[in-house]
Coordinates of C-alpha atoms and ligand atoms in Angstrom, one line a residue:
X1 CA -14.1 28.0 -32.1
X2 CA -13.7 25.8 -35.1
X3 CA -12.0 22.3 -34.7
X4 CA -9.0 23.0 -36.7
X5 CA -8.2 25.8 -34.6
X6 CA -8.9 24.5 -30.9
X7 CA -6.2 22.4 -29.4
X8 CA -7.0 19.1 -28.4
X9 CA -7.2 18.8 -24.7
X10 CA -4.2 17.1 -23.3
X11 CA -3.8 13.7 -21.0
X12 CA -1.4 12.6 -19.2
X13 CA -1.0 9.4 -16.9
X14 CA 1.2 7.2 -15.5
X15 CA 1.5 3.6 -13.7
X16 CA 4.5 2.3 -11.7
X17 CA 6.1 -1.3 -12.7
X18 CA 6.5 -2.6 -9.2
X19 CA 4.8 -5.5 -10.2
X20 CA 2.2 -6.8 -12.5
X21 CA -1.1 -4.7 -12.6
X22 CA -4.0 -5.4 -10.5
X23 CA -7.5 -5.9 -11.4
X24 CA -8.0 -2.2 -9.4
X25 CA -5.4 -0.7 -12.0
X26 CA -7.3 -1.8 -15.0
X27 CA -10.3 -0.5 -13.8
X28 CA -9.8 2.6 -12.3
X29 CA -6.8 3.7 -14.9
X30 CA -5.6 2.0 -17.8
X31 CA -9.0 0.8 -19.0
X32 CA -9.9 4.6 -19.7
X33 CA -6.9 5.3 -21.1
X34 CA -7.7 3.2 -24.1
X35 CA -10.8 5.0 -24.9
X36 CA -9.6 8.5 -24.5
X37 CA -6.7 8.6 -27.5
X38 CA -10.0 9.3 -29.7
X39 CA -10.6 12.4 -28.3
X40 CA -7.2 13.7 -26.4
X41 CA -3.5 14.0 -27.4
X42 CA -2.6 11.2 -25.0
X43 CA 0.6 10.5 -23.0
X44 CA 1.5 7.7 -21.2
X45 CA 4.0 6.8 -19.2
X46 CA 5.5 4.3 -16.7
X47 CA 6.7 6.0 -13.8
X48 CA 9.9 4.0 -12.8
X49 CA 11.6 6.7 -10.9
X50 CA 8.7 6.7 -8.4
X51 CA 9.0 2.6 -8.0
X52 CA 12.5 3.7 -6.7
X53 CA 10.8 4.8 -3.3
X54 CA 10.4 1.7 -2.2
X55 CA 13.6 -0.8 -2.6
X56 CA 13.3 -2.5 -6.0
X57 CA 15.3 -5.7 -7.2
X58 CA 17.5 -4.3 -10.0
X59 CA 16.5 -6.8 -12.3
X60 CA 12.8 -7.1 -11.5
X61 CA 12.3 -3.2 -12.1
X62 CA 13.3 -3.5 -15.6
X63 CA 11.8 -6.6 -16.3
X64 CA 8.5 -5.0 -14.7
X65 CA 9.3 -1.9 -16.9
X66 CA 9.1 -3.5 -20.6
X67 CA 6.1 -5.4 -19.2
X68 CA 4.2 -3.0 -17.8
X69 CA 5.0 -1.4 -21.3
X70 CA 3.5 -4.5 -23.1
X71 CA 0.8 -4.6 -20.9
X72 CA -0.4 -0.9 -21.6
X73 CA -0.2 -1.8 -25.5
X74 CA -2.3 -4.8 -24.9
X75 CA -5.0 -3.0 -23.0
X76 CA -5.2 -0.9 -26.1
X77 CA -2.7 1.9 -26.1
X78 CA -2.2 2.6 -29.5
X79 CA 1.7 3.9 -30.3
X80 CA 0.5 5.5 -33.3
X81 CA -2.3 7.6 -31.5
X82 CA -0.3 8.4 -28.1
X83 CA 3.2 9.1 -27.0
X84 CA 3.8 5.8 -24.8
X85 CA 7.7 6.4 -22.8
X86 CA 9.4 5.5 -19.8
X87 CA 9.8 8.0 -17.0
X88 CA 13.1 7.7 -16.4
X89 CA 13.9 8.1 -20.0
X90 CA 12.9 12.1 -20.3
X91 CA 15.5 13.4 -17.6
X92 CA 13.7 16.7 -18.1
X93 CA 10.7 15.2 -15.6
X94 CA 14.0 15.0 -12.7
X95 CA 15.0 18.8 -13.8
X96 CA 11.4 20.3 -13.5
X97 CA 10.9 17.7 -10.1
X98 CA 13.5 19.5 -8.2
X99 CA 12.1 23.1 -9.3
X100 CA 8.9 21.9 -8.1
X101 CA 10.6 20.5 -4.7
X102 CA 11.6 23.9 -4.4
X103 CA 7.8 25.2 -4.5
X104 CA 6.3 22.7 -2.3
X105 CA 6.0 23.1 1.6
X106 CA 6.7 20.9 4.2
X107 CA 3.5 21.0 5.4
X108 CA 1.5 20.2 2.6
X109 CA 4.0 17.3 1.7
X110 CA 3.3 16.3 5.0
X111 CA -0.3 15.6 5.0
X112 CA 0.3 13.2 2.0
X113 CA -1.9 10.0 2.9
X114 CA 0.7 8.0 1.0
X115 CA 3.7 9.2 2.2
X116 CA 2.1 8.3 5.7
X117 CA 1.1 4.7 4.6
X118 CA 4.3 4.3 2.7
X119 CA 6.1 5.4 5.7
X120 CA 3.9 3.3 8.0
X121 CA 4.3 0.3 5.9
X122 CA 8.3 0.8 5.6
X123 CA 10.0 2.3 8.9
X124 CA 13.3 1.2 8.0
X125 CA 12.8 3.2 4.7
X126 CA 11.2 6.6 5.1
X127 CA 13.3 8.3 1.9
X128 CA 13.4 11.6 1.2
X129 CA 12.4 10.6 -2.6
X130 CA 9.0 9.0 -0.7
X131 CA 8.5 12.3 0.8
X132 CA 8.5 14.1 -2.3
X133 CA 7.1 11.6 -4.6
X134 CA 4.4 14.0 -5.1
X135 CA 6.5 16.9 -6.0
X136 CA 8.0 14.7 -8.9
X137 CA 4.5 13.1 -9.7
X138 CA 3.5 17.1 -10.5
X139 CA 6.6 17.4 -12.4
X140 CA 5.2 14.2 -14.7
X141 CA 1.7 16.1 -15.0
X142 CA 2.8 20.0 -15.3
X143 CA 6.2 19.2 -17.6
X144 CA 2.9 18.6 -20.8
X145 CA 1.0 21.0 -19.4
X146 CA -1.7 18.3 -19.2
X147 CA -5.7 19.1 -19.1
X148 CA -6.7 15.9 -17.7
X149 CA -5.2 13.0 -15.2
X150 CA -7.6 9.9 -15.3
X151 CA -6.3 8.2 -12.3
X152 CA -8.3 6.0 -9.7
X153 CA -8.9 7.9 -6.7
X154 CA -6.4 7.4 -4.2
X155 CA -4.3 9.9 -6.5
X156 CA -6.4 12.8 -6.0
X157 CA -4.6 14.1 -3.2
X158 CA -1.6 14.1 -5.3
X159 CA -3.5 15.7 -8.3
X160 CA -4.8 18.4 -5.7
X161 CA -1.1 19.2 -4.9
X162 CA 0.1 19.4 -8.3
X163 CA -2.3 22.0 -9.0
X164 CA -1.6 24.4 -5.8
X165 CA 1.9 24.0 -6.5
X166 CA 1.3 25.4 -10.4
X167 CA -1.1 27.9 -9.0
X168 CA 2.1 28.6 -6.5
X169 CA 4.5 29.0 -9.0
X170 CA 2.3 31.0 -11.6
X171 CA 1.9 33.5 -9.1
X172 CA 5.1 33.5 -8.4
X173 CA 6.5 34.4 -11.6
X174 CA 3.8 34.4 -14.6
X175 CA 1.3 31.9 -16.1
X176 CA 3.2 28.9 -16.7
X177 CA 1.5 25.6 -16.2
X178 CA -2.4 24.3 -17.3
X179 CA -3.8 23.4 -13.7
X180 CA -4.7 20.0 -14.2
X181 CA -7.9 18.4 -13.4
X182 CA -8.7 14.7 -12.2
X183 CA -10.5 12.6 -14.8
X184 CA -12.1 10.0 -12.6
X185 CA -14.8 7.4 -13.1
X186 CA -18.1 7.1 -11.2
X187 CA -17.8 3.5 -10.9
X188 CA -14.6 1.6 -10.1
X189 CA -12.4 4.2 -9.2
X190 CA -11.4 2.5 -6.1
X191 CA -11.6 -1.3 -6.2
X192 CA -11.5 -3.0 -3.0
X193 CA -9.3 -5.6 -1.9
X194 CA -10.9 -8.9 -2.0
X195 CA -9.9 -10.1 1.3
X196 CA -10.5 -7.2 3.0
X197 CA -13.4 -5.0 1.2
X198 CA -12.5 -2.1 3.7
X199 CA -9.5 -1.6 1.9
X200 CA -7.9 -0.5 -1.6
X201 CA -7.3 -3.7 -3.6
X202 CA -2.8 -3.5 -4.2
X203 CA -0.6 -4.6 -5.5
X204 CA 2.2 -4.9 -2.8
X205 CA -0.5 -6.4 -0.5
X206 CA 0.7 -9.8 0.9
X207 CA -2.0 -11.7 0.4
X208 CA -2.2 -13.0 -3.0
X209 CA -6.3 -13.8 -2.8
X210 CA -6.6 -10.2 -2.2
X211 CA -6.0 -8.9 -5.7
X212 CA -6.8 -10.5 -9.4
X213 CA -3.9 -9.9 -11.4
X214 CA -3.7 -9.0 -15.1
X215 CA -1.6 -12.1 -15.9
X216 CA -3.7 -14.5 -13.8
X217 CA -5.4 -17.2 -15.7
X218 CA -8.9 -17.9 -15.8
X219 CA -8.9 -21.1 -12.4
X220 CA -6.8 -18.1 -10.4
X221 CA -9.7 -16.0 -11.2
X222 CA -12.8 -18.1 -10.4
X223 CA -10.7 -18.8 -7.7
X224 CA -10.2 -15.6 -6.0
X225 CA -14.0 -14.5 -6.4
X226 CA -15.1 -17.8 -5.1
X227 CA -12.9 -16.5 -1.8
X228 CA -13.8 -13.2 -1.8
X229 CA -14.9 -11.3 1.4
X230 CA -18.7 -10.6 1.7
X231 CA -21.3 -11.0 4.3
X232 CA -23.8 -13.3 5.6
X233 CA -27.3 -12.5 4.4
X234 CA -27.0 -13.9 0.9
X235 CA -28.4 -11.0 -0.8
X236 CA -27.1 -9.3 -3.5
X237 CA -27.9 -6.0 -2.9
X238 CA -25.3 -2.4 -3.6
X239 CA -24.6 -1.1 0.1
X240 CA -20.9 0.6 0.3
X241 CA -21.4 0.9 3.7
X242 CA -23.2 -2.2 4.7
X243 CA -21.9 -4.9 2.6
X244 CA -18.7 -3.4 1.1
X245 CA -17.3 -7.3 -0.5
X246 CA -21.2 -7.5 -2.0
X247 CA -20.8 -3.9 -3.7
X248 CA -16.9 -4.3 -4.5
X249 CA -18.3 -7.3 -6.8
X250 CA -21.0 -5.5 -8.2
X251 CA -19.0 -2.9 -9.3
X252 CA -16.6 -5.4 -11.0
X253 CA -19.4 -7.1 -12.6
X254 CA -21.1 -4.0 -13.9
X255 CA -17.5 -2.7 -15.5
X256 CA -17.5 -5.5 -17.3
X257 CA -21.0 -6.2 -18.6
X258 CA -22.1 -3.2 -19.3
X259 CA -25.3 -3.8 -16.3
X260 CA -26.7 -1.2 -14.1
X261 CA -27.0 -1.8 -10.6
X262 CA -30.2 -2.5 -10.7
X263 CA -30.2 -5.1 -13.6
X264 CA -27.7 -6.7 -11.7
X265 CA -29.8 -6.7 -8.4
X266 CA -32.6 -7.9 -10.3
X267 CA -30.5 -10.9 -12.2
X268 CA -29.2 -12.5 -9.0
X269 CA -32.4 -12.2 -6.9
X270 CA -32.5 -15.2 -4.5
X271 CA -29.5 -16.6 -5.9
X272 CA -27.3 -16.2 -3.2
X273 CA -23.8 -15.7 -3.3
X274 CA -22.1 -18.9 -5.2
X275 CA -23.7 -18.2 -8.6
X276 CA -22.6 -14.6 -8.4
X277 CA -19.4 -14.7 -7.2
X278 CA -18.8 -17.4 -10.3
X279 CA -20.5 -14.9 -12.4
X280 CA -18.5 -12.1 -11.6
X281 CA -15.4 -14.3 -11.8
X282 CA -16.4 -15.5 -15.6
X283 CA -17.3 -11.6 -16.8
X284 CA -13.5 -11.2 -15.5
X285 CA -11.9 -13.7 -16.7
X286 CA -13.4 -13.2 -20.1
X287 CA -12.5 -10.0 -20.3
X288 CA -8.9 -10.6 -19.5
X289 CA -8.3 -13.3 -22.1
X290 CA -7.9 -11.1 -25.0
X291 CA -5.6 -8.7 -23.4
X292 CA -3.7 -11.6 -21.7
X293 CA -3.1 -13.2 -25.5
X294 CA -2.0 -9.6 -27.0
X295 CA -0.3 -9.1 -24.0
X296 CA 2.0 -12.4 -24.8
X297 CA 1.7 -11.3 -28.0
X298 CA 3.6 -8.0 -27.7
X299 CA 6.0 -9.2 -24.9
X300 CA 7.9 -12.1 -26.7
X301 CA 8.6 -9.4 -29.7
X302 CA 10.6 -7.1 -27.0
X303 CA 12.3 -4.9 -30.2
X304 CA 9.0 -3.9 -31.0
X305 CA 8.4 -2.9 -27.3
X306 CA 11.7 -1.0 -27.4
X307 CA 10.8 0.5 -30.5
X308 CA 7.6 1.8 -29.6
X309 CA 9.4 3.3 -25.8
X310 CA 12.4 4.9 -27.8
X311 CA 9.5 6.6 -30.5
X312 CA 7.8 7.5 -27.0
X313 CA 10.7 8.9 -25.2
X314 CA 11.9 10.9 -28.0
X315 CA 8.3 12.5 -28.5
X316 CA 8.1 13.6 -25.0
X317 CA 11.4 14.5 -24.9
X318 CA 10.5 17.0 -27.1
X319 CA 7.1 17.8 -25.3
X320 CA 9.1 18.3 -21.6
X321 CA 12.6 20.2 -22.7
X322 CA 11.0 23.1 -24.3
X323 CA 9.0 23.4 -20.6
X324 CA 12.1 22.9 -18.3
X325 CA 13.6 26.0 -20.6
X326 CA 11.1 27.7 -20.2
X327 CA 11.1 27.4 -16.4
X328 CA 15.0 27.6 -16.2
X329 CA 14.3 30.5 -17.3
X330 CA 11.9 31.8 -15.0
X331 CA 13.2 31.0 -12.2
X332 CA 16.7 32.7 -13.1
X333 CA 18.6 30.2 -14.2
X334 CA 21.5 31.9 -16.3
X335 CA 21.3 30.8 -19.7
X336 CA 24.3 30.8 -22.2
Ligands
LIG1 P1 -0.1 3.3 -9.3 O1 1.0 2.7 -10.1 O2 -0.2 3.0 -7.8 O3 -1.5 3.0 -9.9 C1 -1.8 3.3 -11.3 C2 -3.2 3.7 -11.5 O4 -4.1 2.7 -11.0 C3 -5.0 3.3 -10.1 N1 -5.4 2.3 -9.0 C4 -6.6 2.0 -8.7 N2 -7.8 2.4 -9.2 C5 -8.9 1.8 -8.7 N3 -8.9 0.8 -7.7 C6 -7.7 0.4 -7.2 N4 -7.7 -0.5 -6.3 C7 -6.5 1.0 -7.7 N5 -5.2 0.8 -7.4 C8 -4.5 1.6 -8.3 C9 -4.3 4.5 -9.5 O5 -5.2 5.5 -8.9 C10 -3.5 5.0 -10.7 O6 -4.3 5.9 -11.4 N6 1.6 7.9 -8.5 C11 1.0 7.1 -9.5 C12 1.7 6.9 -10.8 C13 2.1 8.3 -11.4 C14 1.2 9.1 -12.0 C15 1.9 10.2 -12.4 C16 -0.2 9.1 -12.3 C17 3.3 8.8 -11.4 N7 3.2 10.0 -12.1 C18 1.4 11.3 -13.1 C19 -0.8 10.2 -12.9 C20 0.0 11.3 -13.3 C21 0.9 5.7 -8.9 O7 1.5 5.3 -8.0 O8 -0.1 4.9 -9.5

């Protein structure tokens, strides 16, 4: 098929604003999103509906929305390649969400590992929105009949649902959504916490050495690699199972330098931990300055941010209605 003719292949992804992104976000998400808007008809969005699961300060969330807006510019999303919008602003995503609800079982909603952490973590808040956070999530992916989701993977058992539910409902009536697939990096798509290299590296973890934020400046960031978690034989050496703090850093180190495993093995033979942990810390911290200046940048100029998320809204307004017709209609909905 000639270029002209073949539709671009479609992306779209989303982060929640309950807080500033982690290292683990950049690595495993937004860091690729930047480099796919080449090749793909991009959106992307930040998903402040789901944040709602879990109690939010009022204030915070919208703070936390126009920065995590100014943070995905800084990292490189360009406004005039990709549709950039707030979640909450295309109330088609809520209209399609509920239809969705409607086509997802109890069951599989169930076996959601996040809804039992979530729920786990917050017993005096199991919400009905936490339990059918994915339903909605499918709603954000199925609404643009997206191709590809690149998403770090603790979201693939969300991904997996979105696509048995489309598969569900195109049975049901008649080929209506793209089944989405996962786009999902070999290396860092599931950074470890720092404290604890056994598990994820979060954002809403408690422990604030546990996580290198976006915003953290570059003594934070020696800092919290000089602390991380490893072992005690001294050798750097890539061994998930073994010496998961060890690996977690290589991994970190190799996003950002461009080095294999192995040229990394080789570089900090007999060095022991000290000089590679302040390696690692430097190749971060280095990395982060440039977006942390944009990112400062974009944020004290909040008409242009609010420029850039009405443009985005309206585009995917546009994107999402003509699908939630289309569904309305499906489904039975009488239309006037
Ligand atoms: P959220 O906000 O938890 O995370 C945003 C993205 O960051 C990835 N991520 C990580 N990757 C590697 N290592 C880590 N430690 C790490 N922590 C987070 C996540 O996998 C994610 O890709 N439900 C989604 C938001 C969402 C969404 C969507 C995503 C809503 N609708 C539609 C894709 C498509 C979430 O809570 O991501």
């Amino acid at each position: 098929m000639n270029q002209q003719t073949e539709r671009r292949k479609r992306i779209l992804s989303g982060i929640q604003p309950t807080g500033t992104f982690t290292l683990g976000n950049y690595i495993g998400a937004v860091r690729n999103w930047a480099k796919l808007q080449d090749e793909f008809e991009c959106l992307y969005m930040v998903a402040d509906l789901h944040a709602l699961t879990v109690r939010q300060v009022p204030a915070e969330l919208r703070a936390h929305t126009r920065e995590a807006a100014a943070m995905l510019l800084a990292a490189g999303i360009d406004p005039a390649q990709s549709i950039l919008f707030v979640q909450s602003h295309v109330p088609a995503h809520t209209q399609l969400n509920w239809i969705l609800c409607c086509n997802s079982q109890f069951g599989e909603l169930s076996r959601m590992t996040q809804f039992k952490d979530k729920s786990a973590k917050h017993p005096d808040n199991v919400n009905g929105g936490l339990f059918t956070y994915p339903a909605l999530m499918a709603a954000d992916i199925l609404i643009y009949n997206a191709d590809l989701v690149p998403v770090g993977q603790d979201q693939t058992q969300h991904l997996e649902l979105a696509r048995n539910v489309a598969q569900r409902f195109n049975n049901a009536y008649s080929p209506t959504f793209t089944l989405p697939e996962g786009y999902i990096t070999k290396a860092g798509a599931k950074i470890m916490s720092l404290a604890d290299p056994t598990r994820k590296m979060s954002k809403s973890d408690t422990n604030v050495n546990s996580f290198v934020l976006m915003t953290d400046d570059k003594d934070a960031i020696l800092r919290k690699f000089k602390r991380a978690v490893t072992d005690s034989d001294g050798i750097v050496r890539y061994d998930v199972a073994e010496k998961p703090g060890v690996s977690n850093l290589i991994t970190i180190y190799s996003v950002f330098t461009g080095k294999t495993v192995a040229e990394i093995e080789q570089e900090f033979a007999g060095r022991g931990y000290g000089d590679f942990k302040t390696a690692v810390g430097e190749a971060v911290a280095d990395a982060l300055a440039p977006i942390q200046g944009e990112y400062s940048r974009i944020l004290a100029d909040k008409a242009y941010v609010d420029k850039v998320l009405t443009e985005g809204a309206a585009a995917a307004c546009r994107i999402a209605d003509r699908t939630v017709q289309k569904v309305y209609k499906k489904v039975g909905l009488l239309q006037l």
